[in-house]
Coordinates of C-alpha atoms and ligand atoms in Angstrom, one line a residue:
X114 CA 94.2 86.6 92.7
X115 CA 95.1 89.7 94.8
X116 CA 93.3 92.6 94.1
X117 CA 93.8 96.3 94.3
X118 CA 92.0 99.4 93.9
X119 CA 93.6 102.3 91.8
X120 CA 92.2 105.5 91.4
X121 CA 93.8 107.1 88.5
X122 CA 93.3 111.4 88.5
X123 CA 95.0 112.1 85.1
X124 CA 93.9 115.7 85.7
X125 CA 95.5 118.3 83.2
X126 CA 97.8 119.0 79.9
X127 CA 99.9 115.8 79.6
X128 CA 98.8 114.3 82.5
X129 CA 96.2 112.9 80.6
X130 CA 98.3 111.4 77.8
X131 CA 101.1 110.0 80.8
X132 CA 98.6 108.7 82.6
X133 CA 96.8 106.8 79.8
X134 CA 100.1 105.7 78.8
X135 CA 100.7 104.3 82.4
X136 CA 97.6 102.4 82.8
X137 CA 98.8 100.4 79.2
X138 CA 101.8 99.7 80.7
X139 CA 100.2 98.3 83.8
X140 CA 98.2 96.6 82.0
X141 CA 101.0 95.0 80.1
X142 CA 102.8 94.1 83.9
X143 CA 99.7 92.5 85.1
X144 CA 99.6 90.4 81.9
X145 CA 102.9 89.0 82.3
X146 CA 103.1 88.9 85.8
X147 CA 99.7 87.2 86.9
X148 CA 98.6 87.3 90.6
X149 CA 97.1 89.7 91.2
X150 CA 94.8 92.4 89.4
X151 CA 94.5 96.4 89.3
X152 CA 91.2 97.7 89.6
X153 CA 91.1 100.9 88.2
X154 CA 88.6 103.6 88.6
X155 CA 89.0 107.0 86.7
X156 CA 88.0 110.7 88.1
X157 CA 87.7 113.2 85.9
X158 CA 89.0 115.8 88.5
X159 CA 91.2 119.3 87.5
X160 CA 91.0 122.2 85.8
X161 CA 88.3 121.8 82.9
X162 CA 86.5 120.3 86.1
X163 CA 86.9 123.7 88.1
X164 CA 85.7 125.6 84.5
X165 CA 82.5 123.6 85.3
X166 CA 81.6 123.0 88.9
X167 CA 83.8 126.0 89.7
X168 CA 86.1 123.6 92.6
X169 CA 89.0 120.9 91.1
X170 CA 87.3 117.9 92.9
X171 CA 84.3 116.8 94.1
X172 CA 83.3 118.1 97.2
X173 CA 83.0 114.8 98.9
X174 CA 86.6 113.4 96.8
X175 CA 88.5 112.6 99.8
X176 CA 85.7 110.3 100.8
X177 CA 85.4 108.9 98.0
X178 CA 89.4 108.3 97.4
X179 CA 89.8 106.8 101.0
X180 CA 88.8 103.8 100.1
X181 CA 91.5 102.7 97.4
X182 CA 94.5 101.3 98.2
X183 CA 96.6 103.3 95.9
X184 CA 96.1 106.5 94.0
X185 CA 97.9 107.0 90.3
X186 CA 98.0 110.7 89.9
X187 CA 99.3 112.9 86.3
X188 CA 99.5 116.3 86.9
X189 CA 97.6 120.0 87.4
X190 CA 98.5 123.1 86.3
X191 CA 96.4 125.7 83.9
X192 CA 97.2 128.5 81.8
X193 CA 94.5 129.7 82.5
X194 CA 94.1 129.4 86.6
X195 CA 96.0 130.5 88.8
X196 CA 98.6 127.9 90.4
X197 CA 97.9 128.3 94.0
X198 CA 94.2 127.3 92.9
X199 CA 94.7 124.5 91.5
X200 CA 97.6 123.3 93.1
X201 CA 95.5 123.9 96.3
X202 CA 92.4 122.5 95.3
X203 CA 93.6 119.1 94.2
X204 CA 97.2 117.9 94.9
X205 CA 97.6 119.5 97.9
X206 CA 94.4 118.2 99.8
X207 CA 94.7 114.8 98.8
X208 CA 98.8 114.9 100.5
X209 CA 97.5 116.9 103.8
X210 CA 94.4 114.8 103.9
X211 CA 95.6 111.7 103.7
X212 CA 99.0 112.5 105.5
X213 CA 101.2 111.6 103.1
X214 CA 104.0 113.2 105.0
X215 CA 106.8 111.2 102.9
X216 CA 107.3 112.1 99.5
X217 CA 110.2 110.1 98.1
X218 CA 111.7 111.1 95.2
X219 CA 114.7 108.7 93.6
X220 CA 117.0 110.3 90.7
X221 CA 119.0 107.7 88.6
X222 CA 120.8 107.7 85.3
X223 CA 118.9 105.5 83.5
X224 CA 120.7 103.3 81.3
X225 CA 121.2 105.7 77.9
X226 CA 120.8 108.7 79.2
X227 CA 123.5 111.6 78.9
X228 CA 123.0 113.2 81.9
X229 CA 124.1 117.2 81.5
X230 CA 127.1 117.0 84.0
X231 CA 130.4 116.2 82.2
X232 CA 132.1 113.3 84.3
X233 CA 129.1 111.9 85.6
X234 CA 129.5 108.1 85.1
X235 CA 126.8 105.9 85.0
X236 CA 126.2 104.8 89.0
X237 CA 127.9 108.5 90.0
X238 CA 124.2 109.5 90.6
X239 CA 121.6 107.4 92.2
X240 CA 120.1 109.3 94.3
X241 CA 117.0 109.6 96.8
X242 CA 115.4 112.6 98.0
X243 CA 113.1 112.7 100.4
X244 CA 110.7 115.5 100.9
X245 CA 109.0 116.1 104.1
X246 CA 105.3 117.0 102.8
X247 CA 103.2 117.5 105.5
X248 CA 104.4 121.1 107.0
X249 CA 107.4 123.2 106.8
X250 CA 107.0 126.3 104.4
X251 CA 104.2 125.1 102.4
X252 CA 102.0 124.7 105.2
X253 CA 99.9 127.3 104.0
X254 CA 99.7 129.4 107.5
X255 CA 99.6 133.0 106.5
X256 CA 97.4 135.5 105.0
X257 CA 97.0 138.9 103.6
X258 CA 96.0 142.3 105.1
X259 CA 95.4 145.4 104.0
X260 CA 94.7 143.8 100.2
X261 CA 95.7 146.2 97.1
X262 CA 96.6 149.0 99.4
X263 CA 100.0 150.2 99.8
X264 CA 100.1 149.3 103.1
X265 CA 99.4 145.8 102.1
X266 CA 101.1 143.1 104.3
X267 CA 101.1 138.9 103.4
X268 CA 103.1 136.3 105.6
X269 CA 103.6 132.7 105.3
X270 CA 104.9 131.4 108.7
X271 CA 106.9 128.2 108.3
X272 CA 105.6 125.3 110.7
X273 CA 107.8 122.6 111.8
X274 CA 106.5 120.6 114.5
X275 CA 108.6 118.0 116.8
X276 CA 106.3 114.9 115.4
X277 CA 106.5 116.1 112.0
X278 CA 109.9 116.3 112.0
X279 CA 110.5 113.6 114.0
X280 CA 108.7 111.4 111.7
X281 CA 110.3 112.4 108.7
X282 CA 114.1 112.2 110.2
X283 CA 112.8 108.5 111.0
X284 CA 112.1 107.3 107.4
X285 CA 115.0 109.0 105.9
X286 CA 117.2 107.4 108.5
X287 CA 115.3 104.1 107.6
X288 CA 115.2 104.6 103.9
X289 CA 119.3 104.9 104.0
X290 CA 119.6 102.0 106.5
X291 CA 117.9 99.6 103.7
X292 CA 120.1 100.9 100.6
X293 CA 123.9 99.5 100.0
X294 CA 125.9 102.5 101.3
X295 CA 123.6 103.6 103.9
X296 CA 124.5 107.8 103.9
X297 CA 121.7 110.3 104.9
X298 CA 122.8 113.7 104.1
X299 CA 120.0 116.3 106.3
X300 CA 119.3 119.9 104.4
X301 CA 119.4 122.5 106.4
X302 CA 119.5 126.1 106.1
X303 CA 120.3 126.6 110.6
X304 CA 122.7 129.6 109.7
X305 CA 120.0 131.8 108.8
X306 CA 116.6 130.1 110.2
X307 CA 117.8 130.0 113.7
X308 CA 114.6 128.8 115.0
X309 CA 112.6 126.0 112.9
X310 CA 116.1 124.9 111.0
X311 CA 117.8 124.4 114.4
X312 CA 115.4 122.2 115.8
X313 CA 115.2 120.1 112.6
X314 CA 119.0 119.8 113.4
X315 CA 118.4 118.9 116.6
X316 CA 116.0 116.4 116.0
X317 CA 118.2 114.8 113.4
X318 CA 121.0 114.4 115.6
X319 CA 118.5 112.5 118.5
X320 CA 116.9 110.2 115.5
X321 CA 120.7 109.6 114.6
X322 CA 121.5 107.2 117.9
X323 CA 119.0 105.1 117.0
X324 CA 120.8 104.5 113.5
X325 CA 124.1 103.6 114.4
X326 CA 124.6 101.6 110.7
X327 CA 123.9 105.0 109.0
X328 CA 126.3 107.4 108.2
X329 CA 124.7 110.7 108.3
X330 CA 125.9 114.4 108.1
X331 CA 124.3 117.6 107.4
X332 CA 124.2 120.5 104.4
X333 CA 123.1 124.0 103.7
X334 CA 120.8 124.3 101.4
X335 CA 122.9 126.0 99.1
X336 CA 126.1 123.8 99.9
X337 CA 123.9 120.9 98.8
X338 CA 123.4 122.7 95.1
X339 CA 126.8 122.9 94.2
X340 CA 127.5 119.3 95.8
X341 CA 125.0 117.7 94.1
X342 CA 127.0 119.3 90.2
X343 CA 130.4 118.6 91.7
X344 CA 130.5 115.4 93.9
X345 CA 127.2 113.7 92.7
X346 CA 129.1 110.0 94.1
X347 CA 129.1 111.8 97.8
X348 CA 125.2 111.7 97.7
X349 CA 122.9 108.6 98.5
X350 CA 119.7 109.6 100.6
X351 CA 119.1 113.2 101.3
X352 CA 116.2 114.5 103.5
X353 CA 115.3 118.4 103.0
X354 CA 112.2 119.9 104.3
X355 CA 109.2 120.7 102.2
X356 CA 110.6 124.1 100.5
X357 CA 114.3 122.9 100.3
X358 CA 113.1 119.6 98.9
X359 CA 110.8 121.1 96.6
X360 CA 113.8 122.6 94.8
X361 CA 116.6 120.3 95.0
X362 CA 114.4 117.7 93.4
X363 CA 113.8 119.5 90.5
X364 CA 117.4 120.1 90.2
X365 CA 118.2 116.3 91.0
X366 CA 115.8 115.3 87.9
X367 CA 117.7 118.2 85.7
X368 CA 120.7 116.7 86.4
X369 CA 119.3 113.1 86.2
X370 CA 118.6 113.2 82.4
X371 CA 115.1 114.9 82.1
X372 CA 112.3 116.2 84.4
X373 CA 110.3 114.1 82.1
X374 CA 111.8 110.4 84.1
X375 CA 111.7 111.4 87.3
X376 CA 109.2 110.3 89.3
X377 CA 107.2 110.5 92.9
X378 CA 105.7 108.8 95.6
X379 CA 103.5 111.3 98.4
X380 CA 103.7 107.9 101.1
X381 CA 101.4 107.7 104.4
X382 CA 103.9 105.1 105.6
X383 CA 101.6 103.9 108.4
X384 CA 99.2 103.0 105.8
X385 CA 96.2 104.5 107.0
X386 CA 95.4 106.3 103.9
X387 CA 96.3 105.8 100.7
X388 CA 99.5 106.9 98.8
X389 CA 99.6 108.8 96.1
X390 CA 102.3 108.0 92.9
X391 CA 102.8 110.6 90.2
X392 CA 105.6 111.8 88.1
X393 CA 107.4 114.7 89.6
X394 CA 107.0 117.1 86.0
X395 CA 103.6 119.2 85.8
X396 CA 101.3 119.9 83.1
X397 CA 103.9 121.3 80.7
X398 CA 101.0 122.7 78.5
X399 CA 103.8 123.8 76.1
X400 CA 103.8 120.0 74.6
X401 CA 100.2 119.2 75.7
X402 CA 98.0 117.4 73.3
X403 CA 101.5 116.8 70.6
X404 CA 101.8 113.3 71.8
X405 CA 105.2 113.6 73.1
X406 CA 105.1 113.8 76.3
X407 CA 107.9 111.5 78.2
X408 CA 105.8 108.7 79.9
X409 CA 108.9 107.6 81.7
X410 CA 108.6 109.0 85.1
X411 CA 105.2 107.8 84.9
X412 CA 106.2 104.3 84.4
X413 CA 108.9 104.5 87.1
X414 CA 106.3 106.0 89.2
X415 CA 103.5 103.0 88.3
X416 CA 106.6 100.7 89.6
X417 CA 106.8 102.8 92.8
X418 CA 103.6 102.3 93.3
X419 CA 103.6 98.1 92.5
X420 CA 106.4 97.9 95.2
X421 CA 104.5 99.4 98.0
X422 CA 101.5 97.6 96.9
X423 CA 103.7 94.6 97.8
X424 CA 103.9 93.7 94.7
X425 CA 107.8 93.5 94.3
X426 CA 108.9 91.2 91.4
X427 CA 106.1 93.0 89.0
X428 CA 107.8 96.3 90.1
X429 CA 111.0 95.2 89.4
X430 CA 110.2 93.6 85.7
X431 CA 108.6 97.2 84.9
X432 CA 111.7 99.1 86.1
X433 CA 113.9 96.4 83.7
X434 CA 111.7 96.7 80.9
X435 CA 111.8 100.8 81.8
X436 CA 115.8 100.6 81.8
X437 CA 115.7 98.3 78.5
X438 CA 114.0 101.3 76.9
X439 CA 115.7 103.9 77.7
X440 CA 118.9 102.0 76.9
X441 CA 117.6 102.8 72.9
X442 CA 118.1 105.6 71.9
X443 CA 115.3 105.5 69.2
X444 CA 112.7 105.3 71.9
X445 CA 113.9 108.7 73.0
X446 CA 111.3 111.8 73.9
X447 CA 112.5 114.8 72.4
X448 CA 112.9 115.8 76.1
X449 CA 115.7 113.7 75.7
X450 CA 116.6 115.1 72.4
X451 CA 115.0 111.7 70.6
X452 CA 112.4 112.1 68.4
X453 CA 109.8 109.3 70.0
X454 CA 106.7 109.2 70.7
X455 CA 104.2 108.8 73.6
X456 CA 102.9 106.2 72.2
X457 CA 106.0 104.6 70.4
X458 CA 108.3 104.5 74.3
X459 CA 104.9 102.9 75.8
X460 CA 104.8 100.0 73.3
X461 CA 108.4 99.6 73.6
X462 CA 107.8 99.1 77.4
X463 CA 104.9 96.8 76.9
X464 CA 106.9 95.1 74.3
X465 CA 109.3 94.6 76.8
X466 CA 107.5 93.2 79.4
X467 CA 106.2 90.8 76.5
X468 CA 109.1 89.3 76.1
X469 CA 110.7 86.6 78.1
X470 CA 113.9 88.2 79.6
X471 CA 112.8 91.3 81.6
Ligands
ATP1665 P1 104.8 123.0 87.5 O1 104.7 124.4 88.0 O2 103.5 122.2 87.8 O3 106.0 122.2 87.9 P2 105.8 123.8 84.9 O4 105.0 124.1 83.7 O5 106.6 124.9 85.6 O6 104.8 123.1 86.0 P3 106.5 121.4 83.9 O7 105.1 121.2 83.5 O8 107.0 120.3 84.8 O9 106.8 122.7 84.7 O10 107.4 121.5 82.7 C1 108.7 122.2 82.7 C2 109.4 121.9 81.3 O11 109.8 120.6 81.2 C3 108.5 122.2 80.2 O12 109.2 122.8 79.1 C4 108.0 120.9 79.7 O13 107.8 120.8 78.3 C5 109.2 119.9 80.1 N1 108.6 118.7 80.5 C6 108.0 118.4 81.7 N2 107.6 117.1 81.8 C7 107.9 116.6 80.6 C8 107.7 115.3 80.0 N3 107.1 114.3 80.7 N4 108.1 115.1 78.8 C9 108.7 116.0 78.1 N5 109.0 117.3 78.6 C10 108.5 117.5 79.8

């Protein structure tokens, strides 16, 4: 029996109820699968925490994470705290300190879903963004002078570093080597940003001889908007930095079916630390606590995070018991303009994996 050590952060708004949802569904893939066995321990980390220690996690919570070998995360977000708090005092530390430089980020239309684009056939849009998650804009080096004053001045500097985008140019070049058609497309924005954005070109274009199988070309930012509406078949892997990413892959969900399928893996491909799964939607405290929260990105996220545990065939049987689903349109979220349930799209899943052909 292989074991693994999960640490599930179901953190705030539906979080909670995705995350609950995903851990019954892995529960259900374990069952049917055999071989190996999740070990799951819970942290009761977020915003009501920070209403009561005052900080999202525990001061020693990287410590205490680095031991697991994965880490199953919902999502944080507050009404009632500001966003740069709590996005910096959970999510974010666990991705810079654990270097989870890759965030991959597939979109698919999964089978029964109308996506919004008119024309867009079922295989037209399959999709893999990756995000580089280390630096770039959000690296958080800036600060603020002069505070409340007129004369008040804030920056926020942009850091791209050779290694860091080196290292990211790699993996996108090596994530399009192993799919079918093998295209990278690199986001750029080199017109205007003639510093940072012009060495991430450059850097692309050396990483490029060393992938001679991969057909790679580049994109402004805002050429790659209206290419991803129009020619959605052009697109296979597309590598942006950690702003430009940030944005697209919202869009690429949108267009996908429904922020609430799309999910995400923040990857330290080296393996030194652990990665961290989660779906790519936030809190959405406008449906907390209705039970209808779309636990689909969580699932494909909990099969994201089998496959890089190495457990492949389990990740596959969730994603076909996912795409089984989804195919019904009675197990539809009203995200999707069903009228499911949390609870009634997770028994479907685990019903699925019950049964002998997934
Ligand atoms: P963040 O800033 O963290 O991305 P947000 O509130 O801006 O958070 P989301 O929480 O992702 O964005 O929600 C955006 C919209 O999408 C909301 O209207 C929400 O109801 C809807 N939504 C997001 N996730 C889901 C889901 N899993 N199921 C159904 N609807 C969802």
């Amino acid at each position: 029996m292989r074991d693994y050590r999960i640490a599930a952060i179901p953190a705030d708004g539906i979080g909670r109820e995705v995350i609950a949802a995903g851990l019954t569904v892995l529960e259900a893939v374990q069952a049917r699968h055999g071989g190996f066995r999740l070990i799951v321990e819970q942290f009761p980390w977020g915003s009501d925490y920070y209403q009561q220690h005052g900080r999202m996690m525990a001061e020693d919570g990287l410590d205490r994470l680095r031991r697991f070998d994965a880490i199953f995360f919902g999502a944080v977000g507050d009404p009632a705290i500001p966003d740069h708090v709590t996005l910096w005092g959970l999510r974010l530390p666990i991705c810079q300190g654990f270097d989870q430089y890759a965030n991959v980020r597939p979109a698919r239309v999964l089978p029964g879903i109308s996506p919004p684009l008119r024309n867009c056939a079922p295989g037209d849009l399959d999709w893999v963004i990756l995000r580089e998650n280390s630096e770039g804009e959000y690296a958080g080096n800036g600060g603020r002078v002069h505070r409340g004053l007129p004369e008040e001045v804030a920056t926020e500097t942009s850091v791209f570093t050779r290694s860091g985008v080196t290292r990211i140019m790699r993996y996108g070049f090596e994530l399009a080597r192993h799919r079918p058609r093998r295209l990278l497309t690199v986001v750029t924005k080199s017109n205007a940003q003639r510093h940072a954005m012009v060495m991430w070109d450059e850097i692309a274009a050396e990483v490029a001889q060393d992938f001679p199988d991969v057909t790679w070309n580049k994109e402004l930012v805002d050429a790659m908007t209206t290419r991803m509406v129009l020619k959605p078949k052009t697109i296979d892997v597309v590598v942006a930095s950690n702003l430009h990413a940030d944005i697209l892959s919202d869009l690429a969900a949108a267009l996908a079916g429904s922020l609430g399928i799309a999910p995400t893996a923040n990857l330290n491909p080296e393996r030194k630390f652990p990665s961290m799964f989660e779906p790519i939607h936030g809190s959405a405290f406008d449906i907390a606590g209705k039970g209808i929260a779309n636990p689909i990105a969580t699932f494909w996220t909990a099969s994201m995070m089998l496959d890089h545990l190495g457990e492949r065939e389990a990740a596959a049987k969730l994603m076909s018991a996912i795409e089984r689903v989804t195919a019904i349109s009675a197990f539809h979220t009203p995200d999707l303009g069903g009228t499911a349930t949390t609870a009634q799209v997770t028994e479907a899943v685990c019903d699925a994996l019950r049964s002998a052909n997934v």
